XYZ file of C-alpha atoms in Angstrom:
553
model
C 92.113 118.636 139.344
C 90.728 117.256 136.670
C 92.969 114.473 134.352
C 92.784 116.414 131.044
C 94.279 118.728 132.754
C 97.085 116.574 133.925
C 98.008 115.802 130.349
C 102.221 115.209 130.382
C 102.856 116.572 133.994
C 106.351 117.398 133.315
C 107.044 113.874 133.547
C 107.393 113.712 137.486
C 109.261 110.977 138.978
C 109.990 110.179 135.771
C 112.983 107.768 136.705
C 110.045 105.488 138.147
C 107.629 105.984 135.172
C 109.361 105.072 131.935
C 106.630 103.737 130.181
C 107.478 102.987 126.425
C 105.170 104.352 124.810
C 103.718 106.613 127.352
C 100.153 106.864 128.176
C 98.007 110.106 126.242
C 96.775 111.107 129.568
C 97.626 110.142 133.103
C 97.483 111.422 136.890
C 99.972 110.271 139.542
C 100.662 110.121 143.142
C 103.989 109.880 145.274
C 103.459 106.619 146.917
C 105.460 103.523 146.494
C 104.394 99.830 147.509
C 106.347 96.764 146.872
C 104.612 93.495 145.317
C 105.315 90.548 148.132
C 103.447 87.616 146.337
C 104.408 88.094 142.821
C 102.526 84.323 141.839
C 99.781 85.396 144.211
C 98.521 87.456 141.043
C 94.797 87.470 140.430
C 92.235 88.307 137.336
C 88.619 89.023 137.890
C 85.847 90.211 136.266
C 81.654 90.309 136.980
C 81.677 88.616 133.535
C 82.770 84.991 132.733
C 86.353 85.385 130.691
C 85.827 83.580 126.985
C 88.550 81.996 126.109
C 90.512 84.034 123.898
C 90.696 85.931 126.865
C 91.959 83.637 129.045
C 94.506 82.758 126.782
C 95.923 86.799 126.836
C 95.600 86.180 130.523
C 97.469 83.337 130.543
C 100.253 84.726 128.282
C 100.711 88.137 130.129
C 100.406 85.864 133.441
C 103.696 84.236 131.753
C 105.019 87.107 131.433
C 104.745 88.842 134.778
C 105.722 85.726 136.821
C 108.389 84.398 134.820
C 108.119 81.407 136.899
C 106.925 78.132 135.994
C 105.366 77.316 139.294
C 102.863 79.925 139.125
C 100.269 78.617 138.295
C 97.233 80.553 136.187
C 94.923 78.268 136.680
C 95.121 79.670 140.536
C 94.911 83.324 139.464
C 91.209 82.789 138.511
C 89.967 81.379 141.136
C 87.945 83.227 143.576
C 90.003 82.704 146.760
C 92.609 84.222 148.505
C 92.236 87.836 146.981
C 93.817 90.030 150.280
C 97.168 88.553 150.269
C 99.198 91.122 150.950
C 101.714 92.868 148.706
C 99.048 90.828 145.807
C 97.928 92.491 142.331
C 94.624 92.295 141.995
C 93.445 93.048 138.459
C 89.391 93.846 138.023
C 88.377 93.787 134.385
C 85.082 95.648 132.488
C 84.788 94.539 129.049
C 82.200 96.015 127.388
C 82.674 93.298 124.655
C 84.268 89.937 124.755
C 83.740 89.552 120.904
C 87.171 87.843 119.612
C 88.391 90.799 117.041
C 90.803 90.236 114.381
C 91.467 93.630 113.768
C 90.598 97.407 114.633
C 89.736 100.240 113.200
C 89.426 103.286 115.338
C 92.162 103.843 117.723
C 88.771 103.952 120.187
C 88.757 99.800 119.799
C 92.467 99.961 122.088
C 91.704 102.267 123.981
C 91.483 101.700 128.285
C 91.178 103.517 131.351
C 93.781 102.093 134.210
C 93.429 102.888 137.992
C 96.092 101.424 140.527
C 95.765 102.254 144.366
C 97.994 101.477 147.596
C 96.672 98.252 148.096
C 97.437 97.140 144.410
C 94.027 96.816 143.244
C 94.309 97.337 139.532
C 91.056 98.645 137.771
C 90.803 97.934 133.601
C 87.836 99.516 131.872
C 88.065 98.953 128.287
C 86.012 98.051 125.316
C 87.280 94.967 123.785
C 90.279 92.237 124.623
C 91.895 94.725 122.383
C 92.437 97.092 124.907
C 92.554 94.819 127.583
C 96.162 93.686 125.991
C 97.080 97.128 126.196
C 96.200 97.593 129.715
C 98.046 95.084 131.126
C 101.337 94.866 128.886
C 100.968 98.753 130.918
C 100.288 97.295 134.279
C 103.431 94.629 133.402
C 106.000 97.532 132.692
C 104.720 99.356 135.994
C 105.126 96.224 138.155
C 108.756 94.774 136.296
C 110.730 95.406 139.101
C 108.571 94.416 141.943
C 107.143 97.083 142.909
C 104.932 99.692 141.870
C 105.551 103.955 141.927
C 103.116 106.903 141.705
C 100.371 105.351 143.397
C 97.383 106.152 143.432
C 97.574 106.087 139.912
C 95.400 107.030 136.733
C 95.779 106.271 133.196
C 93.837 107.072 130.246
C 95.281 106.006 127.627
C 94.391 105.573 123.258
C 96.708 105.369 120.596
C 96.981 108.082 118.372
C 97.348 105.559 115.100
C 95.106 102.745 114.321
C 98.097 100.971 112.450
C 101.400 100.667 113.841
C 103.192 97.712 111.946
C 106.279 95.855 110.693
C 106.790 93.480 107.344
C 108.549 90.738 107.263
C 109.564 88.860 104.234
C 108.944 84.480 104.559
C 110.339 84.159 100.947
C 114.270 85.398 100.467
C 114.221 82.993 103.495
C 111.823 81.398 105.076
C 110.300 82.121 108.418
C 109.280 79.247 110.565
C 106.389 79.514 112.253
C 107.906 79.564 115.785
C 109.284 82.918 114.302
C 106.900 84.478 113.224
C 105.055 83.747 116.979
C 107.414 85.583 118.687
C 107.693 88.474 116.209
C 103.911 88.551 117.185
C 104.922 88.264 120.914
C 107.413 91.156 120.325
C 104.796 93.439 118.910
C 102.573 93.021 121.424
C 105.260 94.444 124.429
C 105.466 97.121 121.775
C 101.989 98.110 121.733
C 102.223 97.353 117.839
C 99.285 95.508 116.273
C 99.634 94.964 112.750
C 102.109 92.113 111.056
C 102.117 92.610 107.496
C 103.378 89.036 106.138
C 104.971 89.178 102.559
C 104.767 85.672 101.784
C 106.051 85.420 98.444
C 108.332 86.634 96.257
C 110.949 85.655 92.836
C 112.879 83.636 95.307
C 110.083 81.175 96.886
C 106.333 80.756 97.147
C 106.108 78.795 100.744
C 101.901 79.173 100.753
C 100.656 75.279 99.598
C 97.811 75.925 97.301
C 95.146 73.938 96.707
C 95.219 73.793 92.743
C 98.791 74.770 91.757
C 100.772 72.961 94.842
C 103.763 72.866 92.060
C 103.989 76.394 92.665
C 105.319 75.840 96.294
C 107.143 72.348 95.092
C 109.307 73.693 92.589
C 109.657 77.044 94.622
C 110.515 76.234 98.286
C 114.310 76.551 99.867
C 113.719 73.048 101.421
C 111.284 70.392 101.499
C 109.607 71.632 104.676
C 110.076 74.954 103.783
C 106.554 76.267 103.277
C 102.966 77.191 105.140
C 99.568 75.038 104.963
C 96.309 76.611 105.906
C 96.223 74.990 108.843
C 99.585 77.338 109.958
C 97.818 80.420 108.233
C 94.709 79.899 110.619
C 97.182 79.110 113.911
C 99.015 82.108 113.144
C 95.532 84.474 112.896
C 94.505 83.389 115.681
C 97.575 83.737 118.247
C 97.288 86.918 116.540
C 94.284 87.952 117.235
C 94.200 86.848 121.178
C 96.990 88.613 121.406
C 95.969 92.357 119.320
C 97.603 91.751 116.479
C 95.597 91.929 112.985
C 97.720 89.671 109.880
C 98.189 91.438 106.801
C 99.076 88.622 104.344
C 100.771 90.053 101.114
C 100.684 87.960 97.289
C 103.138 90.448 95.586
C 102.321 90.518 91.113
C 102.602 91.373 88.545
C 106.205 91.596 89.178
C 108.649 89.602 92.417
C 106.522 86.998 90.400
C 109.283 84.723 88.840
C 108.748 81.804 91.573
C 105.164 81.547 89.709
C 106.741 79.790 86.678
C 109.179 77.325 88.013
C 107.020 74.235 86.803
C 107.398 73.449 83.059
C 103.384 74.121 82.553
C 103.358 77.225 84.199
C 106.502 78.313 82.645
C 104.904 80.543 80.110
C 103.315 82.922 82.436
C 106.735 84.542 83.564
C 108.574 86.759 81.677
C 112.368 86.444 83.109
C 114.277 89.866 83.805
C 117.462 91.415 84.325
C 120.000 91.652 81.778
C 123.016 89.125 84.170
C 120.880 87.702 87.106
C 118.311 86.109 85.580
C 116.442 85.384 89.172
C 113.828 88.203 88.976
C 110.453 87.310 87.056
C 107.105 88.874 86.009
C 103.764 87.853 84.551
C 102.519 88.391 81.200
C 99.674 90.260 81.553
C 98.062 89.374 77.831
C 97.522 85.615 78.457
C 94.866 83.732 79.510
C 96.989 81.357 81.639
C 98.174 84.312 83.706
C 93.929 85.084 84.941
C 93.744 81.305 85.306
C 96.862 80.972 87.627
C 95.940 83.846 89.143
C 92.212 83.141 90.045
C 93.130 80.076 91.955
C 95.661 81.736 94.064
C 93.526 84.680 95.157
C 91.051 82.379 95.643
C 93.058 80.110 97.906
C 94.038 83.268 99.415
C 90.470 84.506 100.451
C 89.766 81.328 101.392
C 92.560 80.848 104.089
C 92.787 84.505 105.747
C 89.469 84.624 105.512
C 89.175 86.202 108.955
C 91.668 89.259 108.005
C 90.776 92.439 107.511
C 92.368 93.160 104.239
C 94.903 92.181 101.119
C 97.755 93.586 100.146
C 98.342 92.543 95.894
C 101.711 94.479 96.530
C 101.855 95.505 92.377
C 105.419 97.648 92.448
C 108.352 97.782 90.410
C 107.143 96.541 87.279
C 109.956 96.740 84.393
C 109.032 98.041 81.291
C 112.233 96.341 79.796
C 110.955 93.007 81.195
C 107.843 93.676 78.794
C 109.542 94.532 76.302
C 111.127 90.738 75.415
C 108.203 89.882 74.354
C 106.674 91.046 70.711
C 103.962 89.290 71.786
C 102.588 91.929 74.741
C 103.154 94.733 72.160
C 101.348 93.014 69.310
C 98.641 92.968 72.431
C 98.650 96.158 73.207
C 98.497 97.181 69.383
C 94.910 95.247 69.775
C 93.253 96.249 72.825
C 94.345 99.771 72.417
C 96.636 99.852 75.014
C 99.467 102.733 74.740
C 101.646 102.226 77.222
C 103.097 99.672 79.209
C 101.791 101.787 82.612
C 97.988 101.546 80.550
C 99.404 97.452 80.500
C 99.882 97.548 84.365
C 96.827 99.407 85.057
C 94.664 96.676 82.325
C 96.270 93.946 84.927
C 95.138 95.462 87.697
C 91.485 96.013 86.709
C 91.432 92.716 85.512
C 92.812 91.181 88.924
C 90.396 93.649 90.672
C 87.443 92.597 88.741
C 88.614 88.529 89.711
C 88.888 89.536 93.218
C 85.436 91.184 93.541
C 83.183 89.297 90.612
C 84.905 85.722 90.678
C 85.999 85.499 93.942
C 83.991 87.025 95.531
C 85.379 88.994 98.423
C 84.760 92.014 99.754
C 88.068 92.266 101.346
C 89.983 95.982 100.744
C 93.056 95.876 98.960
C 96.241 97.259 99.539
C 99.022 98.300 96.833
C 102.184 99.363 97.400
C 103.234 103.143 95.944
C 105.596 105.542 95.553
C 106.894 108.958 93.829
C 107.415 106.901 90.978
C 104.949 104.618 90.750
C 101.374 105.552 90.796
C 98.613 103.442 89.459
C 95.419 104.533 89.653
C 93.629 103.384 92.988
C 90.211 102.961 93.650
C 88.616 104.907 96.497
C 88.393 102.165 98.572
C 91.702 100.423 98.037
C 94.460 101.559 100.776
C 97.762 103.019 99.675
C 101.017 102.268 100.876
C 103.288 104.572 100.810
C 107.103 103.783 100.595
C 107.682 107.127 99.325
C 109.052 109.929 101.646
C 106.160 111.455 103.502
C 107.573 114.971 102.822
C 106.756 113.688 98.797
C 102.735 112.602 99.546
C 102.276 116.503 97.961
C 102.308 114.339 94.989
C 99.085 112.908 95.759
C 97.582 115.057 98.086
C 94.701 115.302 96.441
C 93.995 111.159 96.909
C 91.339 110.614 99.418
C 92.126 107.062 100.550
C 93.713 105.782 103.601
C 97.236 105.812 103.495
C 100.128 103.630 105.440
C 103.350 105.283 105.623
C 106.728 102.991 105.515
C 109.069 105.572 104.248
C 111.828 104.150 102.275
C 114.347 106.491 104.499
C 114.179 106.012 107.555
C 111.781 103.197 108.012
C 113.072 100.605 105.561
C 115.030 97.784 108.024
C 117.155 96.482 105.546
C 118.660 99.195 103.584
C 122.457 99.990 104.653
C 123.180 96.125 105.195
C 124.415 95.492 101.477
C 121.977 93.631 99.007
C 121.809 89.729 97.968
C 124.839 90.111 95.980
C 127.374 91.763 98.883
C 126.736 95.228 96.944
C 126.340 98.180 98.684
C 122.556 99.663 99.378
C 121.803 102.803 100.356
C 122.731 104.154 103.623
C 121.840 102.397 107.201
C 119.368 104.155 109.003
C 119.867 104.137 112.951
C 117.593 104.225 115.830
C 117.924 108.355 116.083
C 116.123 108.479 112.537
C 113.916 106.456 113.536
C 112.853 109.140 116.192
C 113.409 111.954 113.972
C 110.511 110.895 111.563
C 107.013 112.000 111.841
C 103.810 110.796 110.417
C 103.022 114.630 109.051
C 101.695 115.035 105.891
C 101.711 117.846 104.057
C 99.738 120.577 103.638
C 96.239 120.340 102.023
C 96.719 116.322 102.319
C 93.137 114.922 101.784
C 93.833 111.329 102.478
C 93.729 110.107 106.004
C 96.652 108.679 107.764
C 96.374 105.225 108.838
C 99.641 105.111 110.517
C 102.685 103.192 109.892
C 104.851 100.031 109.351
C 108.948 99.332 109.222
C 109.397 96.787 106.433
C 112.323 93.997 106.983
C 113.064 92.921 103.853
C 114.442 89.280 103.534
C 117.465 89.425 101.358
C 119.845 89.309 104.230
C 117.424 88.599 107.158
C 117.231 85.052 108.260
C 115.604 83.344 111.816
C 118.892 84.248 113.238
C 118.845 87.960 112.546
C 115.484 88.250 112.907
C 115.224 90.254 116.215
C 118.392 92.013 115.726
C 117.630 93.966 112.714
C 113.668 94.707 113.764
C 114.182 95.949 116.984
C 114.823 98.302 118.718
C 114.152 100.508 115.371
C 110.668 99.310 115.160
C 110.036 100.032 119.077
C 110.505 103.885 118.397
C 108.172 103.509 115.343
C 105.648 101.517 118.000
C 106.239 104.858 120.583
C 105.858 107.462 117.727
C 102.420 106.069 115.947
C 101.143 105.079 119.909
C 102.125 108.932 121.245
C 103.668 111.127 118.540
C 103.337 113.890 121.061
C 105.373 112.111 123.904
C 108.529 113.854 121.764
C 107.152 116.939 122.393
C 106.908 116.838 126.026
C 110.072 115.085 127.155
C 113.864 115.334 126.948
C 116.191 113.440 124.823
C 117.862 112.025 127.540
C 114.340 111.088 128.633
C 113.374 109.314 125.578
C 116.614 106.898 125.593
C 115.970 106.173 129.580
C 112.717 104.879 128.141
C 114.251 103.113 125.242
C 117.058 101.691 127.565
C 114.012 99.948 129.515
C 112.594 98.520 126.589
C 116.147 97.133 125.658
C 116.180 95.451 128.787
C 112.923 94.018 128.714
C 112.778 92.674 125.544
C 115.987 90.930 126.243
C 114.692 89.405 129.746
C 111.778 88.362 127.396
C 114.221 86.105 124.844
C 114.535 88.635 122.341
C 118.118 89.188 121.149
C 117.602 92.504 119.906
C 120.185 94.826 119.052
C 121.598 97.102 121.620
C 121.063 100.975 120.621
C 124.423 101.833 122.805
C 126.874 100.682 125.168
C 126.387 100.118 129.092
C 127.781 103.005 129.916
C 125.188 105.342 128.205
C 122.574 103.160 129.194
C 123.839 103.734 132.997
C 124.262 107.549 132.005
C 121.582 108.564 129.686
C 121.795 112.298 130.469
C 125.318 112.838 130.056
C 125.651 110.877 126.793
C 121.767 111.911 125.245
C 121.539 115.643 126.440
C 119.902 116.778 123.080
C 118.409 114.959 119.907
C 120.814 116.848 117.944
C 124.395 116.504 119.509
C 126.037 114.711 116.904
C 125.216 118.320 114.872
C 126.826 120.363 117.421
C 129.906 118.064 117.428
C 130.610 118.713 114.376
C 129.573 122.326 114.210
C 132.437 122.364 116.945
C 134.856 120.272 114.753
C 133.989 122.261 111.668
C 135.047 125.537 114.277
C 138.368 124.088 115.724
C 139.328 123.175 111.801
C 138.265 126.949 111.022
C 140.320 128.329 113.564
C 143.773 126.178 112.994
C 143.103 127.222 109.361
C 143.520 130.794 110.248
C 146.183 130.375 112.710
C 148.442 128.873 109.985
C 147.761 131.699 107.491
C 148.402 133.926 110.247
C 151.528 132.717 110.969
């Protein structure tokens, strides 16, 4: 039988096979074998491993053993592979180029054979997919021992991007945080951190012209990044499949631009009682001089990334309009509107990026149903519309990253800065409800998609709680949107139960998606995706019927 044709067997022996997210294609046999000699472990490969791979070795060795006298220094050497009840990994790269990035789901994908004797077979064409393969292999072998066997995986994501934001400047990040939200991805099969550095609240990147900007900016005195930390964190990155999406938000969330008397001019403050929020003017020379540095600065240190993200939402036209200046501008250069004034910044900041700069990087802007700039054909749009709304620019034929404000936004439901109510909390189920479908006669092309935590409320200390497990069912959806199609309810949750549990034997306090009794009992409490409908369906009956029993009566 051939494995396409094995594709989603009914999930057999599913109790024993709750991969999160499950494999495209895979074949499976009824054998179990336990693993005797879990530090007897061993990696080998016809080629010589470079050292970024080593390092993923040594970090998924870490993880597998999760004991400190294991040592990975003896899981490469060439002696005593036949100890029984031993996993024996064989790796095939066809590259061992260090990537910083993908871009065809191709890049992670990997073929995955596991016998009786726990010989473990990776084909795949980068480290890339390597990472994938094993953080596989590791949620196979968790519980010491292995089911299915002889087993056969072939496995590719269906998403090139599959992401999370967070937000270093309502509070700052340290970089031990940021590691492990790295770390966390990577269990996740997620690959893409988007890192929105800055904000009106702080600017924590130390530049190399305008350091005052950080100085008068930064929540403490060691509150900030050098480049040195901007390279580390690429790098651990990187070994580990994870591409950095680094993110200098203007013209507006700009306000911590102008804290320094001599930069002062450049921000036009907003909001008519909290005067916190800031954004540039876009008619003065200062603001292209500022501005050059920075994006220079920021080419400079993520030079290895793939591209930029100049964020460029929620402009105010009020904010413009206290100065008489920007009009009397306007009046000049022919300018009508203050959208034509947005769109003026942006070509300007475009034409510094590409002709002054320098870099060939692609840019990134943030959009909306409300909020549409014109984009260049090459720039990437993302989208924190609703995906059922991308009709409105359906006929855009640029790459596209979905974060839909409802039900992929990690903040909203928490309350803002100010202890006000926002918007309503989205749980884990609409997390799984969502799809990456866009609408008929879409022309653009689907990158995939990324949960933004926002940083209002979000500290080092809620970190974990508020990104996962929501942004694990994002991770499942964008790896294998059609795993929902072939599995139960109950089915899913058994799977997201496992993750729960593994993330928190990992060190990651994340928040539990229900109590232990459900977790024990996944197909009593999770029969359906849509009980909570029926139970009220059934409540809305029962009230019917005692409705008519009193008029009866």
């Amino acid at each position: 039988m051939k494995l396409t044709s094995l594709l989603y067997i009914q999930f057999l022996f599913l109790v024993a096979f709750t991969l999160m997210p499950m494999p495209k294609e895979f074949e499976k046999g009824d054998k179990k074998v336990k693993i005797l000699q879990r530090c007897a472990i061993k990696f080998s490969s016809e080629q010589n491993f470079p050292d970024h791979v080593l390092q993923l070795l040594r970090h998924y060795h870490k993880l597998m053993t999760l004991n400190s006298d294991c040592k990975f220094e003896e899981s490469i050497q060439k002696k005593n592979l036949n100890v029984e009840g031993q996993l024996k990994f064989n790796i095939n790269l066809e590259s061992d180029e260090q990537l910083y990035w993908v871009n065809d789901t191709k890049q992670e994908a990997y073929t995955l054979e596991i016998d009786e004797k726990l010989n473990i077979n990776i084909n795949a064409l980068n480290h890339w997919g390597l990472a994938r393969a094993i953080d596989t292999v590791n949620q196979l072998t968790e519980n010491n021992e292995v089911d299915n066997l002889p087993l056969k995986i072939y496995d590719e994501p269906a998403f090139v991007y599959r992401g999370v934001m967070v937000d270093t400047a309502r509070h700052f990040l340290p970089l031990k945080t940021l590691e492990r939200t790295i770390d966390a991805l990577v269990i996740n099969k997620m690959n893409v951190l988007h890192w929105h550095i800055t904000d009106d609240e702080s600017f924590p990147l130390l530049l190399t012209n305008y350091s005052q900007i950080t100085n008068t900016s930064k929540h403490w005195e060691t509150a900030y990044f050098t480049k040195s930390d901007v390279s580390y964190i690429i790098e651990y990155a990187s070994i580990r499949g994870v591409q950095i999406i680094p993110e200098i938000d203007s013209p507006a969330h700009a306000q911590s631009w102008g804290r320094s008397p001599e930069l002062a001019e450049m921000i036009i403050t907003c909001g008519s009682t909290i005067k916190q929020y800031g954004q540039f003017d876009p008619t003065l020379d200062l603001t292209y001089e500022v501005l050059k540095s920075v994006m220079q600065d920021l080419n400079d240190m993520f030079d290895k990334v793939q591209f930029i993200h100049f964020g460029g939402d929620e402009a105010s036209n009020s904010c413009f309009d206290q100065r008489p200046s920007i009009k009397e501008f306007m009046t000049e250069h022919g300018i009508a509107t203050y959208f034509d004034l947005q769109v003026y910044y942006r070509q300007r900041q475009k034409d510094i990026w590409k002709n002054q700069v320098k870099s060939s990087k692609r840019v990134a802007y943030w959009y909306n149903k409300n909020d549409q700039l014109p984009a260049e054909d090459n720039d990437i749009i993302h989208w924190w519309g609703l995906t059922s709304q991308l009709v409105d620019v359906k006929n855009r034929k640029n790459d596209f990253i979905l974060s839909d404000y409802h039900p992929l936004y990690l903040d909203v439901g928490v309350g803002n800065a100010f202890g006000n109510a926002y918007d309503a909390y989205q749980t884990w189920k609409d997390f799984y409800k969502w799809s990456p479908q866009p609408p008929d006669g879409f022309q653009g092309n689907i990158l995939g998609g990324e949960a933004p935590l926002w940083g209002e409320t979000n500290n080092q200390n809620t970190h974990f709680q508020k990104m996962f497990l929501r942004s694990s069912i994002l991770g499942d959806t964008l790896w294998n949107p059609n795993s929902k199609q072939n599995e139960q309810f109950w089915e899913f949750t058994q799977r997201l139960s496992e993750m729960e549990d593994r993330m928190n034997k990992y060190g990651f306090p994340v928040s539990p998606f229900t109590h232990d009794y459900c977790k024990r009992h996944t197909k009593l409490c999770f029969p359906t995706l849509y009980a909570d409908q029926e139970n009220n369906q059934t409540v809305q009956q029962s009230s019917q019927q005692s409705d008519l029993i009193l008029i009866s009566q």
